[in-house]
CSV table of C-alpha atoms and ligand atoms in Angstrom, one decimal:
chain,number,residue,atom,x,y,z
A,12,UNK,CA,0.2,0.0,0.0
A,13,UNK,CA,1.3,3.4,-0.7
A,14,UNK,CA,2.7,5.1,2.4
A,15,UNK,CA,1.1,8.5,3.1
A,16,UNK,CA,4.0,11.0,3.6
A,17,UNK,CA,2.7,12.6,6.8
A,18,UNK,CA,5.3,15.1,7.4
A,19,UNK,CA,3.8,17.5,4.5
A,20,UNK,CA,5.3,16.4,1.3
A,21,UNK,CA,2.7,14.4,-0.8
A,22,UNK,CA,3.4,12.6,-4.1
A,23,UNK,CA,1.1,12.5,-6.7
A,24,UNK,CA,0.3,8.8,-5.4
A,25,UNK,CA,-0.3,10.4,-2.1
A,26,UNK,CA,-2.6,13.1,-3.4
A,27,UNK,CA,-4.7,10.5,-5.3
A,28,UNK,CA,-5.1,8.5,-2.1
A,29,UNK,CA,-6.0,11.7,0.1
A,30,UNK,CA,-8.6,12.5,-2.3
A,31,UNK,CA,-10.1,9.0,-1.8
A,32,UNK,CA,-10.0,9.6,1.8
A,33,UNK,CA,-11.4,13.0,1.7
A,34,UNK,CA,-14.4,11.4,0.1
A,35,UNK,CA,-15.2,8.8,2.7
A,36,UNK,CA,-18.3,9.5,4.1
A,37,UNK,CA,-17.4,8.8,7.7
A,38,UNK,CA,-15.1,11.3,9.5
A,39,UNK,CA,-11.3,10.5,8.9
A,40,UNK,CA,-8.6,12.1,10.7
A,41,UNK,CA,-4.8,11.5,9.9
A,42,UNK,CA,-2.5,12.4,12.8
A,43,UNK,CA,1.2,12.5,13.1
A,44,UNK,CA,3.6,10.9,15.7
A,45,UNK,CA,2.7,13.6,18.1
A,46,UNK,CA,-0.9,13.2,17.6
A,47,UNK,CA,-1.3,16.6,15.6
A,48,UNK,CA,-3.8,16.7,12.8
A,49,UNK,CA,-2.3,16.2,9.5
A,50,UNK,CA,-5.4,15.9,7.8
A,51,UNK,CA,-9.5,15.5,8.2
A,52,UNK,CA,-11.9,14.7,5.7
A,53,UNK,CA,-14.9,16.4,4.7
A,54,UNK,CA,-16.9,14.4,7.2
A,55,UNK,CA,-14.7,15.2,10.0
A,56,UNK,CA,-14.8,18.8,9.4
A,57,UNK,CA,-18.5,18.9,9.4
A,58,UNK,CA,-18.5,17.2,12.8
A,59,UNK,CA,-15.7,19.0,14.6
A,60,UNK,CA,-16.6,22.5,13.0
A,61,UNK,CA,-13.0,23.0,11.9
A,62,UNK,CA,-11.5,23.1,8.3
A,63,UNK,CA,-8.7,20.6,7.9
A,64,UNK,CA,-6.3,23.4,7.2
A,65,UNK,CA,-7.3,25.4,10.2
A,66,UNK,CA,-6.9,22.2,12.5
A,67,UNK,CA,-3.7,21.1,10.9
A,68,UNK,CA,-0.9,21.3,13.4
A,69,UNK,CA,-3.2,21.1,16.5
A,70,UNK,CA,-3.9,18.0,18.9
A,71,UNK,CA,-6.8,16.5,19.1
A,72,UNK,CA,-7.8,18.1,22.7
A,73,UNK,CA,-7.3,21.7,21.0
A,74,UNK,CA,-10.0,21.0,18.4
A,75,UNK,CA,-12.5,18.6,20.1
A,76,UNK,CA,-14.5,18.8,23.3
A,77,UNK,CA,-14.7,15.4,25.0
A,78,UNK,CA,-11.5,14.2,23.4
A,79,UNK,CA,-10.3,12.2,26.2
A,80,UNK,CA,-11.6,8.8,25.1
A,81,UNK,CA,-10.3,9.2,21.8
A,82,UNK,CA,-6.9,10.4,22.9
A,83,UNK,CA,-6.8,7.2,25.3
A,84,UNK,CA,-7.4,5.1,22.2
A,85,UNK,CA,-4.4,6.6,20.6
A,86,UNK,CA,-2.2,6.2,23.6
A,87,UNK,CA,-3.0,2.7,24.4
A,88,UNK,CA,-3.4,0.3,21.4
A,89,UNK,CA,-5.0,-2.4,23.7
A,90,UNK,CA,-7.8,-0.1,24.5
A,91,UNK,CA,-11.1,-0.3,22.7
A,92,UNK,CA,-14.0,2.0,22.7
A,93,UNK,CA,-17.3,1.0,21.6
A,94,UNK,CA,-19.1,4.5,21.2
A,95,UNK,CA,-17.9,8.0,21.3
A,96,UNK,CA,-20.8,10.9,21.3
A,97,UNK,CA,-19.9,14.3,19.5
A,98,UNK,CA,-20.9,17.6,20.8
A,99,UNK,CA,-23.9,17.5,18.5
A,100,UNK,CA,-25.2,14.3,19.8
A,101,UNK,CA,-24.1,11.9,17.0
A,102,UNK,CA,-23.0,8.6,18.1
A,103,UNK,CA,-19.8,7.1,16.5
A,104,UNK,CA,-17.9,3.9,16.7
A,105,UNK,CA,-14.1,5.0,16.7
A,106,UNK,CA,-11.3,2.8,14.8
A,107,UNK,CA,-7.7,3.5,15.0
A,108,UNK,CA,-5.0,2.2,12.8
A,109,UNK,CA,-1.4,3.0,13.4
A,110,UNK,CA,1.0,4.2,10.6
A,111,UNK,CA,4.6,2.6,10.6
A,112,UNK,CA,7.6,3.5,9.1
A,113,UNK,CA,10.0,1.0,7.4
A,114,UNK,CA,11.8,0.7,10.6
A,115,UNK,CA,8.5,0.0,12.4
A,116,UNK,CA,8.5,3.4,14.2
A,117,UNK,CA,5.3,4.9,14.7
A,118,UNK,CA,4.7,7.9,12.1
A,119,UNK,CA,1.2,8.6,13.0
A,120,UNK,CA,-2.5,7.4,13.0
A,121,UNK,CA,-5.5,7.2,11.3
A,122,UNK,CA,-8.8,7.4,13.1
A,123,UNK,CA,-12.2,6.6,11.5
A,124,UNK,CA,-15.4,7.4,13.3
A,125,UNK,CA,-18.0,5.1,11.9
A,126,UNK,CA,-21.3,7.2,12.2
A,127,UNK,CA,-23.7,4.7,14.1
A,128,UNK,CA,-26.2,7.3,14.9
A,129,UNK,CA,-28.9,6.2,12.7
A,130,UNK,CA,-28.3,2.4,14.2
A,131,UNK,CA,-28.6,3.2,17.5
A,132,UNK,CA,-31.9,5.5,16.9
A,133,UNK,CA,-33.3,2.3,15.1
A,134,UNK,CA,-32.2,0.2,18.1
A,135,UNK,CA,-33.8,2.6,20.6
A,136,UNK,CA,-37.2,2.9,18.7
A,137,UNK,CA,-37.4,-1.0,18.6
A,138,UNK,CA,-36.4,-1.4,22.3
A,139,UNK,CA,-39.2,1.0,23.1
A,140,UNK,CA,-41.5,-0.6,20.9
A,141,UNK,CA,-41.0,-4.3,22.4
A,142,UNK,CA,-41.3,-2.4,25.8
A,143,UNK,CA,-44.2,-0.8,25.1
A,144,UNK,CA,-45.9,-3.8,23.4
A,145,UNK,CA,-44.6,-6.4,25.9
A,146,UNK,CA,-45.9,-4.5,28.9
A,147,UNK,CA,-49.7,-3.8,27.5
A,148,UNK,CA,-50.0,-7.5,26.4
A,149,UNK,CA,-49.3,-8.7,30.1
A,150,UNK,CA,-52.5,-7.4,31.5
A,151,UNK,CA,-55.1,-8.9,29.1
A,152,UNK,CA,-53.0,-12.1,29.2
A,153,UNK,CA,-53.5,-12.1,33.1
A,154,UNK,CA,-57.1,-11.5,33.0
A,155,UNK,CA,-57.6,-14.2,30.2
A,156,UNK,CA,-55.6,-16.7,32.5
A,157,UNK,CA,-58.0,-15.8,35.3
A,158,UNK,CA,-61.3,-16.4,33.4
A,159,UNK,CA,-60.2,-19.5,31.6
A,160,UNK,CA,-58.9,-20.9,35.2
A,161,UNK,CA,-62.4,-20.2,36.5
A,162,UNK,CA,-63.9,-22.2,33.4
A,163,UNK,CA,-61.7,-24.8,34.0
A,164,UNK,CA,-62.2,-25.3,37.7
A,165,UNK,CA,-66.1,-25.4,36.8
A,166,UNK,CA,-66.6,-22.1,39.3
A,167,UNK,CA,-69.2,-21.0,36.7
A,168,UNK,CA,-70.8,-24.4,36.1
A,169,UNK,CA,-69.8,-27.8,35.0
A,170,UNK,CA,-68.1,-28.3,31.7
A,171,UNK,CA,-68.3,-31.5,29.6
A,172,UNK,CA,-65.3,-33.3,28.3
A,173,UNK,CA,-65.2,-31.6,25.0
A,174,UNK,CA,-65.6,-27.9,26.8
A,175,UNK,CA,-63.0,-28.7,29.1
A,176,UNK,CA,-60.5,-30.1,26.4
A,177,UNK,CA,-61.0,-26.7,24.7
A,178,UNK,CA,-60.3,-24.6,28.0
A,179,UNK,CA,-57.2,-26.9,28.4
A,180,UNK,CA,-56.1,-25.9,25.0
A,181,UNK,CA,-57.0,-22.2,25.6
A,182,UNK,CA,-55.0,-22.3,28.8
A,183,UNK,CA,-51.9,-23.8,27.3
A,184,UNK,CA,-52.0,-21.3,24.5
A,185,UNK,CA,-52.1,-18.4,27.4
A,186,UNK,CA,-49.1,-20.0,29.3
A,187,UNK,CA,-47.2,-20.4,25.9
A,188,UNK,CA,-48.2,-16.5,25.2
A,189,UNK,CA,-47.2,-15.6,28.8
A,190,UNK,CA,-43.9,-17.1,28.5
A,191,UNK,CA,-43.0,-15.5,25.0
A,192,UNK,CA,-44.1,-11.8,26.3
A,193,UNK,CA,-42.0,-12.5,29.6
A,194,UNK,CA,-39.1,-13.1,27.0
A,195,UNK,CA,-39.7,-10.4,25.0
A,196,UNK,CA,-39.8,-8.1,28.0
A,197,UNK,CA,-36.6,-9.8,29.7
A,198,UNK,CA,-34.5,-9.6,26.5
A,199,UNK,CA,-35.2,-5.8,26.0
A,200,UNK,CA,-34.6,-4.9,29.8
A,201,UNK,CA,-31.7,-7.1,30.6
A,202,UNK,CA,-29.7,-6.7,27.6
A,203,UNK,CA,-26.3,-5.3,28.7
A,204,UNK,CA,-26.1,-2.7,25.7
A,205,UNK,CA,-29.6,-1.3,26.0
A,206,UNK,CA,-31.3,-2.4,28.8
A,207,UNK,CA,-32.5,0.1,31.1
A,208,UNK,CA,-33.2,-2.6,33.9
A,209,UNK,CA,-30.6,-1.9,37.0
A,210,UNK,CA,-29.5,-4.9,38.8
A,211,UNK,CA,-31.6,-5.2,42.1
A,212,UNK,CA,-28.9,-6.9,44.3
A,213,UNK,CA,-29.6,-8.8,47.8
A,214,UNK,CA,-28.6,-11.8,49.5
A,215,UNK,CA,-29.5,-14.4,47.0
A,216,UNK,CA,-29.3,-18.4,47.6
A,217,UNK,CA,-29.1,-20.0,44.0
A,218,UNK,CA,-29.8,-23.4,45.7
A,219,UNK,CA,-33.2,-22.4,46.8
A,220,UNK,CA,-33.9,-20.7,43.2
A,221,UNK,CA,-33.0,-24.1,41.7
A,222,UNK,CA,-35.1,-26.2,43.8
A,223,UNK,CA,-38.2,-23.7,43.5
A,224,UNK,CA,-37.9,-23.7,39.7
A,225,UNK,CA,-37.9,-27.6,39.6
A,226,UNK,CA,-40.9,-28.0,42.0
A,227,UNK,CA,-42.8,-25.6,40.1
A,228,UNK,CA,-42.0,-26.8,36.4
A,229,UNK,CA,-44.4,-28.5,34.3
A,230,UNK,CA,-43.3,-31.2,32.1
A,231,UNK,CA,-45.9,-31.6,29.0
A,232,UNK,CA,-48.1,-34.5,30.1
A,233,UNK,CA,-46.7,-36.6,27.2
A,234,UNK,CA,-43.3,-36.6,28.2
A,235,UNK,CA,-41.5,-38.7,30.6
A,236,UNK,CA,-38.1,-37.2,31.9
A,237,UNK,CA,-35.9,-38.1,34.6
A,238,UNK,CA,-35.1,-34.9,36.2
A,239,UNK,CA,-32.8,-34.5,39.0
A,240,UNK,CA,-31.3,-31.7,41.4
A,241,UNK,CA,-28.2,-31.5,42.9
A,242,UNK,CA,-27.2,-28.6,45.2
A,243,UNK,CA,-23.8,-28.2,47.0
A,244,UNK,CA,-23.8,-28.1,50.7
A,245,UNK,CA,-21.1,-25.4,51.1
A,246,UNK,CA,-23.0,-22.9,48.0
A,247,UNK,CA,-22.3,-19.4,49.2
A,248,UNK,CA,-24.7,-17.1,49.4
A,249,UNK,CA,-24.3,-14.2,46.6
A,250,UNK,CA,-25.4,-10.6,46.4
A,251,UNK,CA,-27.2,-10.8,43.2
A,252,UNK,CA,-30.7,-9.9,41.8
A,253,UNK,CA,-32.7,-13.2,42.5
A,254,UNK,CA,-35.3,-12.5,39.8
A,255,UNK,CA,-32.7,-12.0,36.8
A,256,UNK,CA,-31.4,-15.3,38.0
A,257,UNK,CA,-34.6,-17.1,38.2
A,258,UNK,CA,-35.5,-16.0,35.0
A,259,UNK,CA,-32.1,-17.2,33.6
A,260,UNK,CA,-32.3,-20.8,35.1
A,261,UNK,CA,-36.0,-21.0,34.0
A,262,UNK,CA,-35.0,-20.7,30.4
A,263,UNK,CA,-32.1,-23.3,30.8
A,264,UNK,CA,-34.3,-25.7,32.6
A,265,UNK,CA,-37.3,-25.1,29.9
A,266,UNK,CA,-35.0,-25.5,27.0
A,267,UNK,CA,-33.4,-28.8,28.8
A,268,UNK,CA,-37.1,-30.3,29.0
A,269,UNK,CA,-38.0,-28.8,25.3
A,270,UNK,CA,-35.1,-30.2,23.6
A,271,UNK,CA,-35.0,-33.5,25.6
A,272,UNK,CA,-37.4,-36.2,23.6
A,273,UNK,CA,-39.5,-38.5,26.1
A,274,UNK,CA,-37.5,-41.1,28.2
A,275,UNK,CA,-34.3,-38.8,28.4
A,276,UNK,CA,-33.1,-37.0,31.3
A,277,UNK,CA,-32.3,-33.6,32.8
A,278,UNK,CA,-29.9,-32.8,35.5
A,279,UNK,CA,-29.7,-29.5,37.2
A,280,UNK,CA,-26.6,-28.9,39.5
A,281,UNK,CA,-25.6,-25.9,41.5
A,282,UNK,CA,-22.0,-25.8,43.0
A,283,UNK,CA,-19.0,-23.7,44.4
A,284,UNK,CA,-16.2,-24.0,42.0
A,285,UNK,CA,-12.8,-21.9,42.6
A,286,UNK,CA,-13.9,-18.6,42.7
A,287,UNK,CA,-17.5,-18.7,41.0
A,288,UNK,CA,-20.7,-20.2,41.8
A,289,UNK,CA,-21.6,-22.6,38.7
A,290,UNK,CA,-25.3,-23.5,37.4
A,291,UNK,CA,-25.4,-26.6,35.5
A,292,UNK,CA,-28.1,-27.6,33.0
A,293,UNK,CA,-27.3,-31.0,31.5
A,294,UNK,CA,-29.6,-32.9,29.4
A,295,UNK,CA,-29.5,-36.1,27.0
A,296,UNK,CA,-31.4,-34.2,24.2
A,297,UNK,CA,-30.9,-33.4,20.7
A,298,UNK,CA,-27.5,-31.7,21.3
A,299,UNK,CA,-25.7,-29.0,19.3
A,300,UNK,CA,-23.1,-29.2,16.5
A,301,UNK,CA,-20.1,-27.1,17.2
A,302,UNK,CA,-20.8,-24.9,14.1
A,303,UNK,CA,-24.3,-24.1,15.3
A,304,UNK,CA,-22.8,-23.5,18.8
A,305,UNK,CA,-21.0,-20.4,17.8
A,306,UNK,CA,-23.9,-17.9,17.7
A,307,UNK,CA,-26.3,-19.7,20.1
A,308,UNK,CA,-26.4,-16.9,22.9
A,309,UNK,CA,-27.1,-14.0,20.2
A,310,UNK,CA,-31.1,-12.9,20.2
A,311,UNK,CA,-33.0,-14.8,17.9
A,312,UNK,CA,-30.8,-17.5,16.9
A,313,UNK,CA,-32.3,-20.8,16.8
A,314,UNK,CA,-30.8,-24.2,15.2
A,315,UNK,CA,-31.9,-24.9,11.8
A,316,UNK,CA,-32.3,-28.5,12.2
A,317,UNK,CA,-35.8,-30.1,11.4
A,318,UNK,CA,-36.0,-31.4,14.7
A,319,UNK,CA,-35.3,-28.2,16.8
A,320,UNK,CA,-37.8,-26.2,14.0
A,321,UNK,CA,-40.6,-28.4,15.3
A,322,UNK,CA,-40.5,-27.0,18.8
A,323,UNK,CA,-41.6,-23.7,19.4
A,324,UNK,CA,-39.5,-20.9,20.4
A,325,UNK,CA,-38.4,-17.4,19.9
A,326,UNK,CA,-34.7,-17.5,20.2
A,327,UNK,CA,-34.4,-15.3,23.0
A,328,UNK,CA,-34.0,-17.5,25.8
A,329,UNK,CA,-30.2,-18.1,25.9
A,330,UNK,CA,-30.1,-14.4,24.9
A,331,UNK,CA,-31.5,-13.3,28.2
A,332,UNK,CA,-29.2,-16.1,30.0
A,333,UNK,CA,-26.1,-14.5,28.8
A,334,UNK,CA,-27.6,-11.1,29.6
A,335,UNK,CA,-28.0,-12.1,33.2
A,336,UNK,CA,-24.7,-13.6,33.4
A,337,UNK,CA,-23.0,-10.4,32.0
A,338,UNK,CA,-24.7,-8.1,34.0
A,339,UNK,CA,-23.2,-10.2,37.3
A,340,UNK,CA,-20.1,-10.2,35.6
A,341,UNK,CA,-20.4,-13.8,34.6
A,342,UNK,CA,-20.5,-15.9,31.9
A,343,UNK,CA,-22.7,-18.3,30.1
A,344,UNK,CA,-21.7,-21.2,27.8
A,345,UNK,CA,-22.4,-24.5,26.5
A,346,UNK,CA,-20.9,-28.0,26.1
A,347,UNK,CA,-22.6,-30.0,23.8
A,348,UNK,CA,-22.6,-33.0,21.2
A,349,UNK,CA,-25.0,-33.5,18.4
A,350,UNK,CA,-27.6,-36.1,19.2
A,351,UNK,CA,-25.6,-36.7,22.6
A,352,UNK,CA,-27.2,-34.1,25.1
A,353,UNK,CA,-26.0,-30.7,26.1
A,354,UNK,CA,-24.8,-28.9,29.3
A,355,UNK,CA,-25.3,-25.3,29.7
A,356,UNK,CA,-23.4,-23.3,32.1
A,357,UNK,CA,-23.8,-20.2,34.2
A,358,UNK,CA,-21.2,-18.9,36.3
A,359,UNK,CA,-21.1,-15.7,38.6
A,360,UNK,CA,-18.0,-14.7,40.0
A,361,UNK,CA,-17.3,-14.5,43.7
A,362,UNK,CA,-16.1,-11.2,43.8
A,363,UNK,CA,-16.9,-7.3,43.9
A,364,UNK,CA,-20.4,-6.3,44.2
A,365,UNK,CA,-21.6,-10.2,44.0
A,366,UNK,CA,-19.8,-10.8,47.4
A,367,UNK,CA,-22.6,-10.2,50.6
A,368,UNK,CA,-21.0,-7.8,52.8
A,369,UNK,CA,-19.7,-9.2,56.0
A,370,UNK,CA,-21.6,-8.5,59.0
A,371,UNK,CA,-20.3,-5.8,61.3
B,406,ADP,P1,-35.9,-20.9,22.1
B,406,ADP,O1,-37.0,-20.1,22.5
B,406,ADP,O2,-35.6,-21.1,20.6
B,406,ADP,O3,-35.9,-22.3,22.9
B,406,ADP,P2,-33.5,-20.2,23.1
B,406,ADP,O4,-32.5,-18.8,23.0
B,406,ADP,O5,-33.5,-20.5,24.6
B,406,ADP,O6,-34.6,-19.9,22.0
B,406,ADP,O7,-32.5,-21.4,22.3
B,406,ADP,C1,-32.0,-20.9,21.0
B,406,ADP,C2,-31.8,-22.4,20.5
B,406,ADP,O8,-30.7,-23.1,21.0
B,406,ADP,C3,-33.0,-23.3,20.4
B,406,ADP,O9,-33.8,-22.9,19.2
B,406,ADP,C4,-32.4,-24.7,20.2
B,406,ADP,O10,-32.3,-24.9,18.9
B,406,ADP,C5,-31.2,-24.8,21.0
B,406,ADP,N1,-31.2,-25.0,22.3
B,406,ADP,C6,-31.1,-24.5,23.3
B,406,ADP,N2,-31.4,-25.3,24.3
B,406,ADP,C7,-31.0,-26.3,23.9
B,406,ADP,C8,-30.8,-27.6,24.5
B,406,ADP,N3,-30.9,-27.9,26.1
B,406,ADP,N4,-30.6,-28.9,23.5
B,406,ADP,C9,-30.6,-28.5,22.4
B,406,ADP,N5,-30.5,-27.6,21.9
B,406,ADP,C10,-30.9,-26.4,22.7
């Protein structure tokens, strides 16, 4: 690649390259070895309210307010910065490339600010939309559940067999819709990047959560599963959000039940492992190939296998599991082999805010 002479003398090849750079739609700056501006393209001029000529020879600090994060990026190559917000409230994803001379010495930097304002706006709109929809669907679902349960229990008159069968179908549909609405709501609010939910910490006993989930969990009538729970005796109490963790573990248990055919087994274990508390949900079900494991914890990812597609799902459960883990500084992952079952892990580190403060 042509080497740009950033000390001021440009060859004709440099000039061609520079006019190309000027035309790039995202703001772009070239800085010299002392982090002084050599060149800004037209988009950068618009964002910083400076012409390239006037900015030349000045440091970032002299031409931009809120420059500290960008300067830190130049000074420490290992640093990353997902977003930088300009004074006119545009959001950019910055990227820095070092320009090196033949001897490997730093001669300057190229900084590109990818404009993600529109993407952020769309994301916000989508989050707001799902928040409103999921919230507004909850109350009608609750009243439908109440009335259908009254019918089922015969509180408004005896039902014949066919009527009872239909009411049971209605209730099963309501349960399914409620689970979906819960997941849509949680995926929005727990999202570590855009979620507004604040982790509500209190002493939390993961063993008790797991036992409660298994006690209340409904396995479909047509399915026979051997379900076991094992909670370590030395399990520490952590300072965490019980509701969030409960929602994450419900999703793991739900999946283990859903994706394990009748006759299989599901084992839930909670233990103290090194510097973390570990929840493991192991099943003998459909399993997942290494290829399909790659993006499994991302939003709306479902496995494109016929056996999986037959089972209803929205691809939000594992995104919630990972979000809950991340919001507690932890991790979620899977070990699995196709057709041999899976083990899903959720780990919460025993450090920082997760530790229960010692009693005074
Ligand atoms: P879904 O609502 O589709 O179950 P999840 O995010 O919980 O969404 O899971 C994503 C996908 O991962 C599922 O569609 C399924 O294909 C796969 N999966 C999740 N848990 C298991 C499991 N225990 N065994 C096999 N596949 C699983």
